[in-house]
Coordinates of C-alpha atoms and ligand atoms in Angstrom, one line a residue:
M300 CA 7.0 64.1 22.1
T301 CA 9.3 61.6 23.8
Q302 CA 7.4 58.6 25.1
E303 CA 8.7 56.6 28.0
L304 CA 9.4 52.9 28.0
T305 CA 10.6 51.9 31.4
S306 CA 12.0 48.7 32.7
P307 CA 9.6 45.7 33.0
S308 CA 7.6 44.5 35.9
P309 CA 7.1 42.0 37.3
A310 CA 10.5 40.2 37.0
P311 CA 10.3 37.4 34.3
Q312 CA 10.9 33.8 35.3
A313 CA 13.9 31.9 34.1
P314 CA 13.4 30.0 30.8
G315 CA 12.2 26.5 31.2
T316 CA 10.9 26.9 34.7
G317 CA 8.3 24.3 35.7
R318 CA 7.8 23.0 32.2
G319 CA 8.0 19.5 30.9
P320 CA 10.4 18.5 28.1
G321 CA 9.3 18.4 24.5
W322 CA 10.8 19.6 21.3
W323 CA 7.5 21.0 20.1
R324 CA 7.2 23.4 23.0
D325 CA 9.1 26.1 21.2
A326 CA 9.6 24.6 17.7
V327 CA 9.1 26.7 14.6
I328 CA 7.4 24.5 12.1
Y329 CA 7.2 25.3 8.4
Q330 CA 4.1 24.3 6.4
V331 CA 4.8 22.9 3.0
Y332 CA 1.7 23.0 0.9
V333 CA 3.1 20.3 -1.4
R334 CA 1.4 21.2 -4.6
S335 CA 2.7 24.7 -4.5
F336 CA 6.2 24.3 -3.1
A337 CA 8.5 22.8 -5.8
D338 CA 7.8 20.8 -8.9
S339 CA 10.4 18.2 -9.9
D340 CA 8.7 16.7 -13.0
G341 CA 7.5 19.7 -14.9
D342 CA 3.8 19.0 -14.7
G343 CA 3.1 22.3 -13.0
V344 CA 2.2 20.7 -9.7
G345 CA 4.6 20.6 -6.7
D346 CA 5.6 17.1 -5.5
L347 CA 7.6 15.2 -2.9
R348 CA 10.8 15.1 -4.9
G349 CA 10.6 18.8 -5.5
A350 CA 10.0 19.4 -1.8
R351 CA 13.0 17.1 -0.9
A352 CA 15.3 19.0 -3.2
R353 CA 14.3 22.3 -1.5
L354 CA 14.7 21.1 2.1
P355 CA 18.1 22.9 2.3
H356 CA 16.1 26.2 2.0
L357 CA 14.3 25.2 5.2
K358 CA 17.5 24.3 6.9
D359 CA 19.0 27.6 6.0
L360 CA 15.9 29.4 7.1
G361 CA 16.3 27.9 10.6
V362 CA 13.0 26.1 11.2
D363 CA 12.9 22.9 13.4
A364 CA 10.3 20.9 11.5
V365 CA 8.2 20.6 8.4
W366 CA 4.5 20.0 8.1
L367 CA 3.5 18.5 4.8
T368 CA -0.1 18.9 3.6
P369 CA -1.9 15.8 2.3
F370 CA -0.1 14.0 -0.5
Y371 CA -2.1 10.8 -0.3
A372 CA -4.1 9.2 -3.1
S373 CA -6.9 11.5 -3.8
P374 CA -9.2 12.8 -6.6
Q375 CA -8.2 16.3 -5.4
A376 CA -11.7 17.6 -4.9
D377 CA -10.3 19.6 -2.0
G378 CA -6.6 19.9 -2.6
G379 CA -6.0 16.4 -1.2
Y380 CA -8.1 16.8 1.9
D381 CA -10.3 14.2 0.2
V382 CA -8.3 11.0 0.8
A383 CA -9.1 7.8 -1.1
D384 CA -6.2 5.8 0.2
Y385 CA -4.4 6.9 3.4
R386 CA -1.5 4.6 2.9
A387 CA -0.6 5.6 -0.7
V388 CA 1.0 8.6 -2.3
D389 CA -1.0 10.2 -5.1
P390 CA 1.0 9.8 -8.4
L391 CA 0.6 13.6 -8.8
F392 CA 3.0 13.9 -5.8
G393 CA 5.2 10.9 -6.3
S394 CA 5.5 7.5 -4.7
L395 CA 5.8 6.0 -1.2
Q396 CA 9.5 5.8 -1.9
D397 CA 9.6 9.5 -2.5
A398 CA 7.9 10.1 0.9
D399 CA 10.4 7.8 2.5
D400 CA 13.3 9.6 0.9
L401 CA 12.0 13.0 1.9
I402 CA 11.6 11.9 5.5
R403 CA 15.1 10.5 5.6
T404 CA 16.6 13.6 4.0
A405 CA 14.8 15.9 6.4
H406 CA 16.1 13.9 9.3
D407 CA 19.6 14.0 7.9
L408 CA 19.3 17.8 7.9
G409 CA 18.0 17.8 11.4
L410 CA 14.4 18.7 10.4
R411 CA 11.5 16.8 11.9
V412 CA 8.5 15.8 9.7
I413 CA 4.8 16.2 10.5
V414 CA 2.2 14.8 8.1
D415 CA -1.5 15.6 7.8
I416 CA -4.1 13.1 8.9
V417 CA -7.7 13.7 7.8
P418 CA -10.0 11.7 10.1
N419 CA -13.3 13.7 9.8
H420 CA -14.1 12.6 6.3
T421 CA -12.7 10.6 3.4
S422 CA -13.0 11.0 -0.3
D423 CA -16.2 9.6 -1.9
R424 CA -13.8 7.4 -3.9
H425 CA -12.5 5.7 -0.7
P426 CA -13.3 2.0 -0.9
W427 CA -15.5 2.2 2.2
F428 CA -17.7 4.7 0.6
Q429 CA -17.8 2.8 -2.7
D430 CA -19.2 -0.2 -1.0
P431 CA -22.9 0.5 -0.1
E432 CA -22.9 -2.0 2.8
L433 CA -19.7 -0.7 4.4
A434 CA -20.7 2.9 3.7
R435 CA -23.9 2.6 5.6
E436 CA -22.1 1.8 8.8
R437 CA -19.0 3.9 8.5
Y438 CA -20.4 7.2 7.3
L439 CA -23.4 9.2 8.4
F440 CA -26.5 8.3 6.3
R441 CA -29.9 9.4 7.3
P442 CA -33.4 9.4 5.7
G443 CA -34.6 12.7 4.4
K444 CA -37.4 14.8 5.7
G445 CA -40.6 15.7 3.8
E446 CA -43.3 13.4 2.4
N447 CA -40.9 11.5 0.2
G448 CA -37.7 12.1 2.0
E449 CA -36.9 14.9 -0.5
L450 CA -35.6 17.3 2.2
P451 CA -32.2 17.0 3.9
P452 CA -32.3 15.4 7.4
N453 CA -31.4 18.7 9.1
D454 CA -30.5 22.3 8.4
W455 CA -26.7 22.0 8.6
E456 CA -24.8 23.8 5.9
S457 CA -21.4 22.8 4.4
V458 CA -18.4 24.9 5.3
F459 CA -18.0 25.4 1.6
G460 CA -21.6 26.6 1.1
G461 CA -24.9 24.8 0.3
P462 CA -26.5 22.0 2.3
A463 CA -24.2 19.6 4.3
W464 CA -26.2 16.7 2.9
T465 CA -26.3 15.0 -0.5
R466 CA -29.0 12.5 -1.5
T467 CA -27.9 9.2 -3.0
D468 CA -29.5 7.2 -5.8
R469 CA -30.9 5.0 -3.1
G470 CA -32.9 7.9 -1.7
D471 CA -31.1 8.4 1.6
W472 CA -28.8 11.3 2.4
Y473 CA -25.2 11.4 3.6
L474 CA -23.5 14.1 5.7
H475 CA -20.5 16.1 4.4
L476 CA -19.5 19.1 6.4
F477 CA -17.2 20.0 3.5
A478 CA -17.7 19.2 -0.2
P479 CA -20.1 16.4 -1.3
E480 CA -16.9 14.5 -2.3
Q481 CA -15.9 14.4 1.4
P482 CA -18.4 12.3 3.2
D483 CA -18.1 12.5 7.0
L484 CA -17.1 9.3 8.8
N485 CA -19.1 7.7 11.6
W486 CA -16.9 7.8 14.6
D487 CA -19.4 5.7 16.6
N488 CA -18.1 2.8 14.6
P489 CA -15.1 1.0 16.3
E490 CA -13.8 0.0 12.9
V491 CA -13.2 3.7 12.1
H492 CA -11.2 4.0 15.2
A493 CA -9.2 0.9 14.5
E494 CA -8.5 2.0 10.9
F495 CA -7.2 5.4 11.9
E496 CA -4.9 4.0 14.6
A497 CA -3.5 1.6 11.9
I498 CA -3.0 4.6 9.6
L499 CA -1.1 6.5 12.3
R500 CA 1.1 3.5 12.8
F501 CA 1.8 3.1 9.1
W502 CA 3.2 6.7 8.9
L503 CA 5.0 6.3 12.2
D504 CA 6.8 3.3 10.8
L505 CA 7.8 5.4 7.9
G506 CA 9.5 7.7 10.4
V507 CA 7.3 10.7 10.8
D508 CA 7.5 12.8 13.9
G509 CA 4.0 13.9 14.2
F510 CA 0.5 14.5 12.8
R511 CA -1.5 17.6 12.0
V512 CA -5.0 16.5 12.7
D513 CA -7.4 18.0 10.2
V514 CA -10.8 19.1 11.6
A515 CA -9.8 17.7 15.0
H516 CA -12.9 19.2 16.6
G517 CA -15.4 17.6 14.1
M518 CA -15.4 13.9 14.3
V519 CA -18.1 13.6 16.9
K520 CA -21.5 15.2 16.2
A521 CA -24.2 16.0 18.8
P522 CA -26.5 13.1 19.4
G523 CA -29.6 13.1 17.1
L524 CA -27.9 15.5 14.7
P525 CA -30.1 18.4 15.9
D526 CA -31.0 21.4 13.7
I527 CA -29.0 24.6 14.3
G528 CA -32.1 26.6 13.9
H529 CA -30.7 29.9 13.0
G530 CA -29.5 29.1 9.5
Q531 CA -25.9 30.2 10.2
Q532 CA -23.3 28.6 7.9
A533 CA -20.2 27.2 9.5
K534 CA -17.0 29.2 8.8
L535 CA -13.8 27.5 7.9
I536 CA -12.2 29.3 10.7
G537 CA -14.9 30.4 13.0
N538 CA -15.9 30.4 16.6
Q539 CA -19.6 29.6 16.5
V540 CA -21.1 27.0 18.9
L541 CA -22.4 24.3 16.5
P542 CA -23.7 20.7 17.0
F543 CA -21.1 19.3 14.7
F544 CA -18.0 21.0 16.0
D545 CA -16.2 20.9 19.4
Q546 CA -18.3 18.2 20.9
D547 CA -16.9 16.8 24.1
G548 CA -16.7 13.3 22.6
V549 CA -13.8 14.3 20.3
H550 CA -11.5 14.4 23.3
T551 CA -11.9 10.6 23.8
I552 CA -10.4 10.1 20.4
H553 CA -7.5 12.5 21.1
R554 CA -6.8 10.8 24.4
A555 CA -6.5 7.4 22.6
W556 CA -4.3 8.9 19.9
R557 CA -2.0 10.5 22.6
R558 CA -1.6 7.1 24.2
L559 CA -0.7 5.7 20.8
L560 CA 1.8 8.5 20.0
D561 CA 3.4 8.3 23.4
G562 CA 3.6 4.5 23.3
Y563 CA 5.2 4.6 19.9
G564 CA 7.6 7.3 20.9
E565 CA 8.7 5.6 24.0
A566 CA 9.3 2.4 22.1
H567 CA 11.4 4.2 19.5
G568 CA 13.2 6.8 21.6
K569 CA 11.5 9.8 20.1
Q570 CA 8.7 12.3 20.9
V571 CA 5.9 12.1 18.4
V572 CA 3.4 15.0 18.4
G573 CA -0.1 15.7 17.4
V574 CA -1.3 19.2 16.5
A575 CA -5.0 20.0 16.4
E576 CA -6.6 22.0 13.7
A577 CA -9.5 22.8 15.9
W578 CA -11.9 25.7 15.8
A579 CA -13.2 26.3 19.3
P580 CA -15.4 29.2 20.4
T581 CA -13.0 30.3 23.1
A582 CA -9.4 30.0 24.2
E583 CA -10.5 27.9 27.1
R584 CA -12.3 25.4 24.9
L585 CA -9.3 25.3 22.6
A586 CA -7.0 24.6 25.5
L587 CA -9.0 21.4 26.2
Y588 CA -7.4 19.9 23.1
V589 CA -3.9 20.3 24.6
R590 CA -4.5 18.9 28.1
P591 CA -1.6 16.7 29.2
D592 CA -3.3 13.5 27.9
E593 CA -4.5 14.9 24.6
L594 CA -2.7 16.5 21.6
H595 CA 0.5 18.5 22.0
Q596 CA -0.5 21.6 20.1
A597 CA -3.5 23.4 18.7
F598 CA -3.3 26.2 16.2
N599 CA -4.3 29.5 17.8
F600 CA -6.7 30.9 15.2
Q601 CA -7.9 33.6 17.6
F602 CA -4.5 35.2 17.3
L603 CA -4.6 34.7 13.5
N604 CA -7.9 36.4 13.3
A605 CA -7.0 39.3 15.6
P606 CA -7.0 42.8 14.1
W607 CA -3.7 44.8 14.0
E608 CA -4.6 46.8 17.0
A609 CA -2.6 46.9 20.3
G610 CA -5.5 46.4 22.6
A611 CA -7.0 43.5 20.7
L612 CA -3.6 41.8 20.3
R613 CA -2.8 42.1 23.9
E614 CA -6.2 40.7 24.9
V615 CA -5.8 37.7 22.6
I616 CA -2.3 37.0 23.7
D617 CA -3.3 37.2 27.4
A618 CA -6.3 34.9 26.9
S619 CA -4.3 32.4 24.9
L620 CA -1.4 32.2 27.4
A621 CA -3.8 32.0 30.3
A622 CA -5.8 29.2 28.7
T623 CA -2.8 27.1 27.6
T624 CA -0.9 27.7 30.8
S625 CA -3.8 26.4 32.8
V626 CA -3.4 23.0 31.2
G627 CA 0.5 23.1 31.1
A628 CA 0.7 23.4 27.3
P629 CA 2.6 25.9 25.2
T630 CA 0.7 28.2 22.9
T631 CA 1.0 27.6 19.2
W632 CA 1.0 30.8 17.2
V633 CA 0.2 31.1 13.5
L634 CA -0.4 34.0 11.1
S635 CA -0.9 32.3 7.7
N636 CA -1.8 29.0 6.3
H637 CA -3.3 27.5 3.1
D638 CA -6.9 28.4 4.2
V639 CA -6.6 32.1 4.9
V640 CA -5.6 35.3 3.2
R641 CA -1.8 35.7 3.6
H642 CA -1.0 38.1 6.5
T643 CA 0.9 40.5 4.2
T644 CA -2.5 41.3 2.7
R645 CA -4.9 40.3 5.5
L646 CA -3.6 42.7 8.2
G647 CA -4.1 45.6 5.8
G648 CA -0.7 47.1 6.2
G649 CA 1.4 45.4 3.5
L650 CA 4.8 44.1 4.1
D651 CA 5.6 46.5 7.0
R652 CA 2.8 45.2 9.1
A653 CA 3.4 41.6 8.1
R654 CA 7.1 41.7 9.1
A655 CA 6.2 43.4 12.4
A656 CA 3.5 40.7 13.1
T657 CA 5.9 38.0 12.4
L658 CA 8.6 39.4 14.8
L659 CA 5.8 39.8 17.4
M660 CA 4.8 36.1 16.9
L661 CA 8.3 34.8 17.1
A662 CA 9.0 36.7 20.3
L663 CA 6.0 35.2 22.1
P664 CA 6.3 32.2 24.4
G665 CA 5.6 28.9 22.7
S666 CA 5.8 27.4 19.3
A667 CA 5.0 29.0 15.9
Y668 CA 3.9 27.7 12.5
L669 CA 5.1 29.5 9.3
Y670 CA 3.3 29.0 6.0
Q671 CA 5.5 28.6 2.9
G672 CA 6.2 31.9 1.2
E673 CA 5.6 34.1 4.2
E674 CA 9.4 34.2 4.6
L675 CA 9.4 35.9 1.2
G676 CA 6.7 38.4 2.2
L677 CA 4.4 37.0 -0.5
P678 CA 1.1 38.9 -0.8
E679 CA -2.2 37.2 -1.4
V680 CA -2.9 36.9 -5.2
T681 CA -6.2 38.6 -5.4
D682 CA -6.7 38.7 -9.2
L683 CA -6.7 35.1 -10.2
P684 CA -9.1 34.5 -13.1
D685 CA -12.1 32.4 -12.3
E686 CA -11.2 29.7 -14.8
V687 CA -8.0 28.8 -13.0
R688 CA -9.5 28.6 -9.5
Q689 CA -9.7 25.2 -7.9
D690 CA -11.0 25.9 -4.4
P691 CA -14.3 24.0 -3.8
A692 CA -15.4 26.9 -1.7
F693 CA -15.3 29.1 -4.8
F694 CA -17.5 26.7 -6.8
R695 CA -20.0 26.0 -4.0
G696 CA -19.9 29.5 -2.6
G697 CA -21.6 31.2 -5.5
R698 CA -18.4 32.6 -7.0
T699 CA -19.1 36.1 -5.7
A700 CA -17.3 38.3 -3.3
G701 CA -20.3 38.0 -0.9
A702 CA -20.1 34.3 -1.0
A703 CA -16.4 34.6 -0.4
A704 CA -17.1 36.3 2.8
T705 CA -19.2 33.4 4.1
S706 CA -17.1 30.5 2.7
G707 CA -14.6 30.9 5.4
Q708 CA -14.4 34.3 6.7
N709 CA -11.2 35.0 4.9
G710 CA -12.6 34.2 1.4
F711 CA -11.5 31.8 -1.3
R712 CA -8.3 30.0 -0.8
D713 CA -6.5 29.8 -4.1
G714 CA -4.9 33.3 -3.7
C715 CA -2.6 32.0 -0.9
R716 CA -1.8 28.8 -2.7
V717 CA 0.0 30.2 -5.7
P718 CA 3.3 28.3 -6.3
L719 CA 6.5 29.7 -4.7
P720 CA 9.0 31.8 -6.6
W721 CA 12.5 30.5 -6.2
S722 CA 14.7 32.1 -8.8
G723 CA 14.8 33.9 -12.1
E724 CA 13.0 36.8 -13.6
L725 CA 9.9 35.3 -15.1
P726 CA 7.2 32.7 -14.1
P727 CA 7.4 30.0 -13.0
Y728 CA 10.4 31.5 -11.2
G729 CA 12.2 28.2 -10.6
F730 CA 9.1 26.4 -9.3
G731 CA 9.5 23.8 -12.0
D732 CA 10.1 23.4 -15.7
G733 CA 6.5 23.3 -16.7
G734 CA 4.6 26.4 -15.5
S735 CA 2.5 26.3 -12.4
W736 CA -1.0 25.0 -11.7
L737 CA -2.0 28.5 -10.6
P738 CA -0.5 31.4 -12.5
Q739 CA 2.1 33.4 -10.6
P740 CA 2.1 37.2 -10.9
G741 CA 4.5 38.8 -13.4
D742 CA 6.0 41.0 -10.8
W743 CA 7.4 38.5 -8.3
A744 CA 11.1 38.5 -9.6
A745 CA 12.2 40.6 -6.6
L746 CA 10.5 38.2 -4.2
T747 CA 12.3 35.0 -5.2
V748 CA 14.5 33.2 -2.7
E749 CA 17.4 33.9 -5.0
A750 CA 16.7 37.7 -5.2
Q751 CA 16.3 38.0 -1.5
T752 CA 19.2 35.9 -0.3
G753 CA 22.0 38.1 1.0
D754 CA 20.0 41.3 1.0
P755 CA 19.9 42.4 4.6
A756 CA 16.8 44.4 4.0
S757 CA 14.9 41.5 2.6
T758 CA 12.1 39.7 4.3
L759 CA 13.9 36.3 3.8
E760 CA 16.9 37.6 5.7
L761 CA 14.7 39.0 8.4
Y762 CA 13.2 35.6 9.0
R763 CA 16.6 33.9 8.9
T764 CA 18.0 36.3 11.5
A765 CA 14.9 36.1 13.7
L766 CA 15.0 32.3 13.7
A767 CA 18.7 32.2 14.4
L768 CA 18.2 34.6 17.3
R769 CA 15.4 32.4 18.6
H770 CA 17.8 29.5 18.7
R771 CA 20.6 31.5 20.2
L772 CA 18.8 33.5 22.9
P773 CA 17.6 31.2 25.7
G774 CA 15.0 33.8 26.7
L775 CA 13.0 33.3 23.5
G776 CA 10.8 30.2 22.7
D777 CA 9.1 28.5 25.6
G778 CA 9.0 30.4 28.9
E779 CA 7.4 33.4 30.5
M780 CA 6.6 36.9 29.3
S781 CA 5.7 40.1 31.1
W782 CA 4.1 43.2 29.7
A783 CA 6.2 46.3 30.0
P784 CA 4.7 49.9 30.2
A785 CA 4.3 51.4 26.8
P786 CA 2.4 54.3 25.2
D787 CA -1.0 53.7 23.6
G788 CA -0.7 51.8 20.4
V789 CA 2.6 50.2 21.4
L790 CA 2.9 46.8 22.9
A791 CA 6.1 46.0 24.9
F792 CA 6.9 42.8 26.7
T793 CA 9.9 41.1 28.1
R794 CA 11.3 37.7 27.8
P795 CA 14.4 36.9 29.8
G796 CA 17.1 39.2 28.4
V797 CA 14.9 40.4 25.6
L798 CA 12.4 43.2 25.2
C799 CA 10.0 43.2 22.2
A800 CA 8.3 46.5 21.2
V801 CA 5.6 46.6 18.6
N802 CA 4.4 49.9 17.2
T803 CA 0.9 49.1 15.8
L804 CA 0.3 52.8 14.9
G805 CA 0.7 54.2 11.4
H806 CA 3.4 56.7 12.5
D807 CA 6.7 56.9 14.4
V808 CA 6.9 56.6 18.1
E809 CA 9.9 57.8 20.1
L810 CA 11.1 55.9 23.1
P811 CA 14.2 55.8 25.3
P812 CA 16.1 52.8 23.9
P813 CA 15.4 49.9 26.1
G814 CA 18.8 48.3 25.5
A815 CA 20.8 47.3 22.5
L816 CA 18.9 46.7 19.3
L817 CA 18.9 43.0 18.3
L818 CA 16.5 43.0 15.3
A819 CA 14.1 45.4 13.7
S820 CA 11.3 44.8 11.1
A821 CA 12.0 48.3 9.8
P822 CA 14.9 50.8 10.2
V823 CA 15.1 52.3 13.7
T824 CA 16.6 55.7 13.9
G825 CA 17.6 57.9 16.8
N826 CA 20.4 58.4 19.2
G827 CA 21.5 57.2 22.7
A828 CA 18.6 59.1 24.3
A829 CA 15.7 58.3 21.9
A830 CA 14.9 55.6 19.5
V831 CA 12.4 56.2 16.8
L832 CA 10.2 53.2 16.2
P833 CA 8.6 53.5 12.7
G834 CA 4.9 52.9 12.3
D835 CA 3.9 49.2 11.9
S836 CA 7.2 47.9 13.2
C837 CA 8.5 45.4 15.7
T838 CA 11.9 45.5 17.4
W839 CA 13.8 43.1 19.6
W840 CA 16.2 44.6 22.2
A841 CA 18.8 43.0 24.4
I842 CA 18.1 44.1 28.0
Ligands
LIG143 C1 -9.0 22.1 6.9 C2 -8.0 22.2 5.8 O1 -6.9 23.0 6.2 C3 -8.7 22.7 4.6 O2 -7.8 23.0 3.6 C4 -9.7 21.6 4.2 O3 -10.5 22.2 3.2 C5 -10.6 21.3 5.4 N1 -10.0 21.1 6.6 C6 -11.4 20.0 5.1 O4 -10.5 18.9 5.1

């Protein structure tokens, strides 16, 4: 049967209408998970020099900026999200000079650099936590309940499983929403504010263009630290209403940081951005983090968590755009990161669906984050042996599939952190000279950057073409979109001059061609009168 895809309504607005300036509004930002990107010294762990040497790959890919995950001094209890010194580079990853070199090289290539800032907690090896006097004021210590204080102060559970409280030798308890090695800071203490503002300035002086704010919704807890009462564990990416997440008080911190970033930017002739890793129960609550006087971006995890189903996708896209538009911010799309199952695997449709989802994301208005390796179509590695795993969620979550489901609704996180394959036929596929900290599958030779380069059917070339088109076509990136009529199971929307059609069904759908084909995630067949969109595909058309 021939389905009809007619012209769009209502007419889309011209790109850029009514929006403020800002490079981030339509930027594509590539997440480098440093320990798994490229290893320069053969210790099996990626590092800053390795990342710097591979920056040309990102330039060729066509991204606008790079986000580097934490490379600061850390005992690595949680992949570096347990920071012991916010102004030092961990020797595992290099030196401050290496960070400086990387930032300079990125800028020379025209790439901006965003670094992670981890303000909700430090490492338990941080000097503040090591000093009992300082610790008492700068972290969240409470007496225990029970006759002898032997019970935790409340019923909160750690995101990684188990109680969110650990008892000290002194008999009191401290809060850690994540691992016990990650004590939560007390943001009622002005010294904590002052220290983080100084840390932001330190990295700004080194030339960074922005910060990804870890757990941006967590620094302020409900007064009195009330019980949750229903025994529900927090999810790593969840949307529960909880007394330790998304409290209104966090916005005061973000406003202060925005003033700092804007002030620094104005003084140095640049635009410095903050992107919130915030888990809010609704799109409206999330939009509060990107009000004009707060952070610039917030990852849209509701989109990331949406199932591959036309109605659900349309709903989440509409809700996200409505919420961010109401505060004048762009939407920030993301499909994969170092905490979730890679979307090649998560969406349940292999590479076809992943490639289609990516083209959908890149056609939507706003900015997008890519996670290293998705441009190669890497799948989640699901068969890592337990003895190589390092994710604290695995160790604290009971090591079972059931626990995986609660430790972050997407399960344990090592499977998306396997080092990248760059070249060659065998592991470590050019990652470095000394193996890799997590074993790479033996069948990744066809997925390397080298193998995919120049192959027009490869996922790498699809990403390169898509990003080049995003830059070339003024209708993509920031701006308006309008839904176009489409048969059930197909999403169609227009941007100025472009129509994007997504067939979420498992079978072909036939349509009158909406224009000239610009890009397709899977081969489109047909003739002048009918175009056949394969199942699980996304196509961009010039209209
Ligand atoms: C979010 C980070 O992305 C994740 O990797 C980390 O475990 C938690 N925040 C705690 O810092």
